[in-house]
């Protein structure tokens, strides 16, 4: 069974991420979307909220699971018996960092390969940070995230305004 891991911060999940999940789910027998519990990166949503939002977005996929993880990605992948890490590429700007990460992971664990998938062009400009910026100014994010995520963003930022 080909188990693939799609790791990331997903703060929050966008249609760009969902597009990658959709593509990866066709390659993997089982796809695990793994939310990094990143202690030093300040995130808007808690790890549990991020996991919940992903779960709400991927209900239709029978072979996709969501979990959170701590520590080294290669250790987590090994514990899940996964040999393939999926990452999305939006533009050349992503490439340098992604290459560095992939090479480091290869050094740490030679058996694990990173597979890069290209998003649909219409999502190639999308990032969680841009979505957060728009939402923080009460802008319309309906083209970028699911209605459930848009709702949660609204609540999060309204909380700061009252
Ligand atoms: P990280 O903090 O690990 O970069 P992100 O949640 O920002 O986590 O992204 C997770 C993965 O999804 C990364 O491989 C990133 O390049 C990819 N990704 C993010 N947004 C998009 C998008 N719009 N299209 C394709 N891939 C994307």
XYZ file of N, CA, C and O and ligand atoms in Angstrom, residues 6-21 23 34 36 38 41 50 85-91 94-95 97-98 101 114-129 144, ligand 1:
231
model
N 1.161 14.465 3.296
C 1.178 15.856 2.834
C 1.259 16.743 4.080
O 0.262 16.984 4.743
N 2.477 17.191 4.404
C 2.643 17.981 5.622
C 2.531 19.479 5.359
O 2.784 19.934 4.246
N 2.176 20.228 6.388
C 2.149 21.683 6.253
C 1.584 22.331 7.489
O 1.210 21.649 8.446
N 1.526 23.657 7.441
C 0.948 24.396 8.566
C -0.572 24.497 8.427
O -1.293 24.488 9.412
N -1.027 24.681 7.210
C -2.469 24.752 6.913
C -3.173 25.739 7.863
O -4.153 25.388 8.520
N -2.678 26.972 7.894
C -3.189 27.961 8.864
C -3.856 29.135 8.173
O -3.293 30.234 8.169
N -5.030 28.981 7.551
C -5.865 27.788 7.463
C -5.723 27.124 6.091
O -5.043 27.653 5.201
N -6.410 26.006 5.921
C -6.443 25.305 4.632
C -7.128 26.188 3.580
O -8.137 26.839 3.876
N -6.533 26.235 2.379
C -7.102 27.040 1.284
C -7.495 26.111 0.116
O -7.167 24.924 0.149
N -8.131 26.692 -0.900
C -8.463 25.886 -2.090
C -7.199 25.382 -2.794
O -7.239 24.382 -3.488
N -6.067 26.091 -2.601
C -4.787 25.627 -3.165
C -4.378 24.308 -2.531
O -4.011 23.355 -3.222
N -4.464 24.237 -1.201
C -4.151 22.986 -0.497
C -5.118 21.875 -0.931
O -4.707 20.735 -1.146
N -6.398 22.233 -1.039
C -7.407 21.217 -1.390
C -7.133 20.656 -2.789
O -7.297 19.466 -3.048
N -6.668 21.537 -3.675
C -6.321 21.091 -5.031
C -5.177 20.071 -4.979
O -5.190 19.063 -5.695
N -4.192 20.328 -4.134
C -3.067 19.393 -3.992
C -3.561 18.077 -3.358
O -3.171 16.981 -3.788
N -4.428 18.180 -2.367
C -4.982 16.970 -1.727
C -5.724 16.142 -2.777
O -5.575 14.921 -2.853
N -5.275 16.042 -6.027
C -4.315 15.398 -6.938
C -3.585 14.253 -6.242
O -3.419 13.168 -6.811
N -0.855 15.986 7.205
C -0.242 16.084 8.530
C -0.011 17.541 8.907
O 0.750 18.251 8.246
N 1.482 20.361 11.038
C 2.646 20.539 11.894
C 2.297 21.374 13.116
O 1.783 22.490 13.001
N 3.690 23.436 15.143
C 4.926 24.211 15.107
C 4.955 25.225 16.247
O 4.248 26.223 16.220
N 6.435 28.865 15.294
C 5.782 29.686 14.266
C 4.418 30.097 14.816
O 3.620 29.238 15.175
N -7.036 23.641 13.092
C -6.555 23.408 11.723
C -6.905 22.008 11.252
O -7.330 21.813 10.117
N 6.642 11.918 0.560
C 6.153 13.182 1.104
C 5.674 14.021 -0.073
O 6.378 14.161 -1.077
N 4.478 14.543 0.033
C 3.920 15.391 -1.029
C 4.082 16.849 -0.627
O 3.785 17.220 0.506
N 4.545 17.679 -1.556
C 4.556 19.120 -1.320
C 4.003 19.796 -2.566
O 4.133 19.282 -3.679
N 3.393 20.945 -2.357
C 2.832 21.678 -3.486
C 3.789 22.758 -3.934
O 4.468 23.362 -3.107
N 3.838 22.994 -5.230
C 4.649 24.103 -5.742
C 3.729 25.103 -6.427
O 2.943 24.740 -7.303
N 3.849 26.336 -5.998
C 3.025 27.370 -6.626
C 3.785 28.053 -7.747
O 3.293 28.219 -8.842
N 4.997 28.455 -7.451
C 5.801 29.208 -8.421
C 7.263 28.932 -8.124
O 7.586 28.266 -7.145
N 8.748 29.190 -4.569
C 8.662 28.091 -3.590
C 9.835 27.129 -3.720
O 10.164 26.412 -2.787
N 10.441 27.113 -4.908
C 11.325 26.009 -5.252
C 12.575 25.898 -4.371
O 12.914 24.815 -3.895
N 13.328 26.902 -1.302
C 13.063 26.422 0.050
C 12.657 24.949 0.032
O 13.135 24.138 0.831
N 11.792 24.619 -0.903
C 11.306 23.233 -0.982
C 12.439 22.256 -1.316
O 12.495 21.153 -0.780
N 14.524 21.728 1.824
C 13.815 20.834 2.757
C 13.899 19.385 2.292
O 14.157 18.472 3.070
N 10.504 13.041 -1.792
C 9.520 14.124 -1.855
C 9.000 14.231 -3.281
O 9.788 14.268 -4.232
N 7.703 14.279 -3.415
C 7.072 14.428 -4.729
C 6.391 15.789 -4.765
O 5.612 16.124 -3.869
N 6.726 16.588 -5.780
C 6.130 17.920 -5.890
C 4.974 17.906 -6.871
O 5.101 17.399 -7.986
N 3.868 18.473 -6.455
C 2.721 18.564 -7.351
C 2.441 20.034 -7.652
O 2.605 20.893 -6.781
N 2.046 20.287 -8.886
C 1.740 21.668 -9.271
C 0.257 21.915 -9.099
O -0.572 21.113 -9.520
N -0.032 23.019 -8.474
C -1.434 23.366 -8.290
C -2.037 23.863 -9.605
O -1.318 24.241 -10.529
N -3.337 23.865 -9.649
C -4.047 24.512 -10.738
C -3.599 25.987 -10.782
O -3.463 26.625 -9.742
N -3.385 26.487 -11.995
C -2.892 27.874 -12.147
C -3.732 28.894 -11.389
O -3.219 29.861 -10.839
N -5.046 28.621 -11.331
C -5.907 29.625 -10.702
C -5.673 29.732 -9.193
O -6.136 30.668 -8.564
N -4.951 28.769 -8.612
C -4.634 28.859 -7.183
C -3.165 29.171 -6.940
O -2.704 29.143 -5.806
N -2.436 29.462 -8.005
C -0.987 29.538 -7.857
C -0.538 30.781 -7.082
O 0.606 30.876 -6.672
N -1.417 31.722 -6.880
C -1.057 32.936 -6.130
C -1.499 32.829 -4.672
O -1.226 33.701 -3.853
N -2.228 31.750 -4.356
C -2.888 31.665 -3.049
C -1.972 31.198 -1.929
O -1.254 30.225 -2.078
N -2.038 31.878 -0.806
C -1.306 31.397 0.364
C -2.152 31.679 1.601
O -2.982 32.598 1.607
N -1.905 30.903 2.650
C -2.657 31.112 3.894
C -2.413 32.527 4.425
O -3.338 33.157 4.951
N -1.199 33.042 4.277
C -0.922 34.379 4.820
C -1.712 35.458 4.101
O -2.221 36.384 4.732
N -11.149 31.901 -1.961
C -9.885 31.304 -1.506
C -10.044 30.120 -0.569
O -9.192 29.241 -0.513
P 4.338 25.265 5.226
O 4.324 26.193 6.389
O 4.870 23.912 5.539
O 4.885 25.826 3.937
P 1.693 25.560 4.158
O 0.437 25.221 4.848
O 1.923 27.010 3.849
O 2.819 24.951 5.032
O 1.818 24.722 2.828
C 1.840 23.329 2.817
C 2.207 22.871 1.426
O 1.202 23.262 0.505
C 3.505 23.443 0.883
O 4.102 22.451 0.070
C 3.053 24.602 0.041
O 3.983 24.886 -1.004
C 1.768 24.030 -0.521
N 0.814 25.072 -0.891
C 0.357 26.095 -0.162
N -0.503 26.864 -0.859
C -0.576 26.296 -2.091
C -1.260 26.623 -3.302
N -2.018 27.686 -3.406
N -1.076 25.794 -4.340
C -0.261 24.719 -4.243
N 0.421 24.373 -3.172
C 0.273 25.145 -2.111
